[in-house]
Amino acid sequence: MSDSAKLLFNGHEYDLPVIAGTEGETAIDIRKLRAQSQVITLDPGYGNTGSCRSAITFIDGEKGILRYRGYPIEQLAENSDFTEVSYLLIYGHLPNQTELKQFRYDLSHHTLVHEDMRHMFDGYPSSAHPMAILSSMITTLSAFYEDTAENMDLNIIRLLAKVKTIAAFAYKRLKGQPYVYPRNDLSYVGDLLQMLFSFPTERYEVSEVLERALNLVLILHADHEQNCSASTVRMVGSSAANVFASIGAGVCALWGPLHGGANQEVIEMLEQIRDSGENYQAWVNRAKDRDSGFRLMGFGHRVYRNFDPRARILKRAADEVLQELGINDPLLDIAKHLEEVALKDEYFIERQLYPNVDFYSGIIYRAMGLPTNMYTVMFALGRMPGWIAHWREQRHDPDTRINRPRQIYTGAGNRNFLPWYERTQG
Ligand code: SDX
């Protein structure tokens, strides 16, 4: 592969360096293009633009490959747990026994939020979307913990430890139920479950099935390289904003229905299909008609032009969880039939649209008994270590500059101000 690319423009020739990643992905480095040629590149949605070099996650969209720090997602899903994967993503290696024990100890001993903060939850209406509470409360952590170089790793622990308390408190606030405090004697996921489903009057006995399933779901959501929300965390972090503010912004990006908000949309779509009594082909046809305003939520992906490996694992896990819990959820059958019809349809085949991570995850959250507006909160809990890893990697990267894209201006040319009494038209 050549180590440079030539650009011919306006009678000039520009040599641009070419760089390659560990897996052979290739990029033309254009950082000096404008200085040499007065020309910029334009790539709405950044579909062909690399924003950084990163050693955290590798995705091959054509082959449906996903690896965290080099480890295939299938192996981590099978053999690891969420705290171990979090350590791997953030610090770059699988922890040894001492490191893992200390990490788990730290995570279980920083779970409380300041009591001044607990009262803030009461200020939200019970109709609030929990993603609004999650984002603002994560940012509010910066009011209690100073962002200094010495505090960086402690603040990372604080964030990862407290975010499940914040999520559980948000859920209890919306249900109008008393807050349940964290417990140090349970695993990360077990403690999350008990905070969600316990009452001061009755302690929730952690279900092994749900603890195993939730560990798996959180691992599968833990990172996904430069997706919309991780890029948002990097964008905000590039101004040297603290970890809480950067990740609070990432939560807002994830909330959108085209991104993490899709898992809520999928279940609401499956309920709509169930209640309509219409056949699946009618809904697939609606998804193909751009004017219908209907999309098959949970389908399609900017990067995967093959199966999203996470969707395969989640589909199997959804089956297993429902079977082990003895739940017969018609939505799972609808999802499977919808997938079957869509994957045979030329429109989806031609556009390489497959189920993504959001298509089956909601089935598991439903089996846990969570309302649909908590699904994206669960996605955010899973993505927390990935966002932290990106923020930390960028903080340590000497190449980092404040992110400041250019634009192509299409507005009015130069014109002089006219006082209102001289203006004849708008
Ligand atoms: C996540 O980036 C990540 O890694 C994200 C994520 C992560 O882990 O962080 O994987 C998590 O966000 C998964 C995606 C969740 N969103 C959805 O499920 C929403 C439904 N999907 C789509 O809106 C769409 O597929 C996107 C947003 C996921 C991707 O959008 P793109 O890459 O901009 O693709 P596009 O909208 O340009 O679509 C290309 C074509 C279009 O048709 P034509 O213009 O060629 O005629 O495919 C069509 C689209 O209309 N299309 C769909 C479709 N998705 C794309 N048509 C019907 N249903 C769909 N779901």
Coordinates of N, CA, C and O and ligand atoms in Angstrom, one line a residue, residues 59 220-221 223-229 254 257-260 262-263 266 287-288 290 294-305 308 310 347-348 351 353 356-358 379 383, ligand 1:
I59 N -13.9 -2.3 15.0 CA -15.1 -2.9 14.3 C -14.8 -3.1 12.9 O -14.2 -2.2 12.2
L220 N -22.2 -6.1 26.2 CA -22.4 -5.9 24.7 C -22.6 -4.5 24.4 O -22.4 -4.1 23.2
H221 N -23.0 -3.7 25.4 CA -23.2 -2.2 25.1 C -21.9 -1.4 25.5 O -22.0 -0.1 25.3
D223 N -18.9 -0.6 24.6 CA -18.2 0.4 23.7 C -18.5 0.1 22.3 O -18.9 -1.1 21.9
H224 N -18.3 1.1 21.4 CA -18.5 0.9 20.0 C -17.8 1.9 19.1 O -18.4 2.4 18.2
E225 N -16.6 2.1 19.5 CA -15.7 3.1 18.9 C -16.3 4.5 18.7 O -16.9 5.0 19.7
Q226 N -16.2 5.1 17.5 CA -16.6 6.5 17.4 C -18.1 6.7 17.0 O -18.4 7.5 16.2
N227 N -19.0 6.1 17.7 CA -20.4 6.3 17.5 C -20.8 7.7 17.9 O -20.0 8.4 18.5
C228 N -22.0 8.1 17.7 CA -22.5 9.4 17.9 C -22.2 9.9 19.3 O -21.7 11.0 19.6
S229 N -22.5 9.1 20.3 CA -22.4 9.5 21.7 C -20.9 9.5 22.2 O -20.5 10.5 22.9
L254 N -26.9 10.0 23.2 CA -27.4 8.6 23.1 C -28.9 8.6 23.1 O -29.5 7.7 22.6
P257 N -33.6 8.9 19.1 CA -34.2 7.7 18.6 C -33.3 7.0 17.5 O -33.5 5.8 17.3
L258 N -32.5 7.8 16.9 CA -31.6 7.1 15.8 C -30.4 6.4 16.4 O -29.8 5.7 15.8
H259 N -30.2 6.7 17.7 CA -29.0 6.1 18.4 C -29.5 5.2 19.5 O -30.3 4.3 19.3
G260 N -29.1 5.5 20.7 CA -29.5 4.6 21.8 C -31.0 4.6 22.1 O -31.5 3.6 22.7
A262 N -33.2 4.1 20.2 CA -33.9 3.1 19.4 C -34.4 1.9 20.1 O -35.4 1.3 19.8
N263 N -33.7 1.5 21.3 CA -34.2 0.3 21.9 C -35.6 0.5 22.5 O -36.4 -0.4 22.6
V266 N -38.0 0.4 19.5 CA -38.2 -0.9 19.0 C -39.4 -1.6 19.7 O -40.3 -2.1 19.0
A287 N -42.0 0.5 6.1 CA -40.6 0.9 6.4 C -39.9 1.2 5.1 O -39.0 2.1 5.1
K288 N -40.3 0.6 4.0 CA -39.6 0.9 2.7 C -40.0 2.2 2.0 O -39.4 2.7 1.1
R290 N -40.4 5.9 2.0 CA -39.7 7.0 2.7 C -40.8 8.0 3.2 O -40.7 8.7 4.2
F294 N -42.2 6.0 8.7 CA -42.0 4.8 9.5 C -40.7 4.1 9.2 O -40.4 3.9 8.0
R295 N -39.8 3.8 10.1 CA -38.6 3.1 9.9 C -38.7 1.8 10.7 O -39.3 1.8 11.8
L296 N -38.0 0.8 10.3 CA -37.9 -0.4 11.1 C -36.9 -0.2 12.2 O -35.7 -0.4 12.0
M297 N -37.3 0.3 13.4 CA -36.4 0.6 14.4 C -35.6 -0.6 14.9 O -36.2 -1.7 14.9
G298 N -34.3 -0.4 15.1 CA -33.5 -1.6 15.5 C -32.9 -2.3 14.3 O -32.2 -3.2 14.4
F299 N -33.2 -1.7 13.1 CA -32.6 -2.2 11.9 C -31.6 -1.2 11.3 O -31.9 0.0 11.3
G300 N -30.6 -1.6 10.7 CA -29.7 -0.7 10.0 C -28.6 -0.3 10.8 O -28.7 -0.2 12.1
H301 N -27.5 0.1 10.2 CA -26.3 0.6 11.0 C -25.3 1.3 10.1 O -25.1 0.9 8.9
R302 N -24.7 2.4 10.6 CA -23.8 3.2 9.7 C -22.6 2.3 9.4 O -22.0 2.4 8.3
V303 N -22.2 1.5 10.3 CA -20.9 0.7 10.1 C -21.2 -0.7 9.6 O -20.6 -1.2 8.7
Y304 N -22.1 -1.4 10.3 CA -22.3 -2.8 10.0 C -23.0 -3.0 8.7 O -24.1 -2.5 8.5
R305 N -22.3 -3.6 7.7 CA -23.0 -4.0 6.5 C -23.2 -5.5 6.5 O -23.2 -6.1 5.4
D308 N -24.9 -7.3 13.0 CA -24.3 -6.7 14.2 C -24.1 -7.9 15.1 O -25.1 -8.5 15.6
R310 N -23.6 -8.2 18.1 CA -24.2 -8.1 19.4 C -25.7 -8.5 19.2 O -26.3 -9.1 20.2
Y347 N -35.3 -4.6 -0.6 CA -34.9 -3.3 -0.1 C -33.9 -3.4 1.0 O -32.9 -2.7 1.0
F348 N -34.1 -4.3 1.9 CA -33.2 -4.5 3.0 C -31.9 -5.2 2.6 O -30.8 -4.8 3.1
R351 N -29.7 -2.6 0.7 CA -29.1 -1.6 1.6 C -28.4 -2.2 2.7 O -27.9 -1.5 3.6
L353 N -29.3 -3.9 5.4 CA -29.9 -3.5 6.6 C -30.1 -4.8 7.5 O -30.9 -5.6 7.1
N356 N -29.8 -4.4 14.6 CA -28.6 -3.9 15.3 C -28.8 -4.2 16.8 O -29.8 -4.9 17.2
V357 N -27.9 -3.7 17.6 CA -27.9 -4.0 19.0 C -29.2 -3.7 19.7 O -29.6 -4.3 20.7
D358 N -30.0 -2.8 19.1 CA -31.2 -2.3 19.8 C -32.4 -3.2 19.5 O -33.5 -3.0 20.1
F379 N -28.9 1.3 28.4 CA -27.9 1.3 27.3 C -26.7 2.3 27.8 O -25.5 1.9 27.7
R383 N -22.7 1.6 28.3 CA -21.8 2.4 27.5 C -20.8 3.2 28.4 O -19.8 3.7 27.9
Ligands
SDX1 C1 -27.0 2.4 17.6 O1 -22.8 4.1 15.5 C2 -23.0 3.1 16.4 O2 -22.1 2.3 16.5 C3 -24.3 3.1 17.1 C4 -24.6 1.9 18.0 C5 -23.6 1.9 19.2 O3 -23.4 0.8 19.7 O4 -23.2 3.0 19.6 O5 -24.4 0.7 17.3 C6 -26.0 2.0 18.6 O6 -27.3 3.6 17.6 C7 -27.6 1.5 16.7 C8 -28.6 2.1 15.7 C9 -30.0 2.3 16.3 N1 -30.9 3.1 15.5 C10 -31.9 2.5 14.9 O7 -32.2 1.3 14.9 C11 -32.8 3.5 14.1 C12 -33.2 2.9 12.8 N2 -32.0 2.8 11.9 C13 -31.8 3.9 11.0 O8 -32.3 5.2 11.3 C14 -30.4 3.9 10.4 O9 -30.2 2.7 9.9 C15 -29.2 4.4 11.2 C16 -29.5 5.7 11.9 C17 -28.9 3.4 12.2 C18 -28.0 4.5 10.3 O10 -28.3 5.6 9.4 P1 -27.4 5.9 8.2 O11 -26.1 5.2 8.2 O12 -27.3 7.4 8.1 O13 -28.2 5.3 7.0 P2 -29.3 6.1 6.1 O14 -30.3 6.7 7.0 O15 -28.6 7.0 5.2 O16 -30.0 4.9 5.4 C19 -29.4 4.4 4.1 C20 -30.7 3.8 3.4 C21 -31.8 4.9 3.2 O17 -32.5 4.5 2.1 P3 -32.3 5.2 0.7 O18 -32.1 6.7 0.9 O19 -31.0 4.5 0.2 O20 -33.5 4.9 -0.2 O21 -31.3 2.8 4.2 C22 -32.6 3.2 4.6 C23 -32.6 4.7 4.5 O22 -34.0 5.1 4.2 N3 -32.7 2.8 6.0 C24 -33.8 2.2 6.5 C25 -33.5 1.9 7.9 N4 -32.2 2.3 8.1 C26 -31.8 2.8 6.9 N5 -35.1 2.0 6.0 C27 -36.0 1.5 6.8 N6 -35.8 1.2 8.1 C28 -34.5 1.4 8.7 N7 -34.3 1.1 10.0

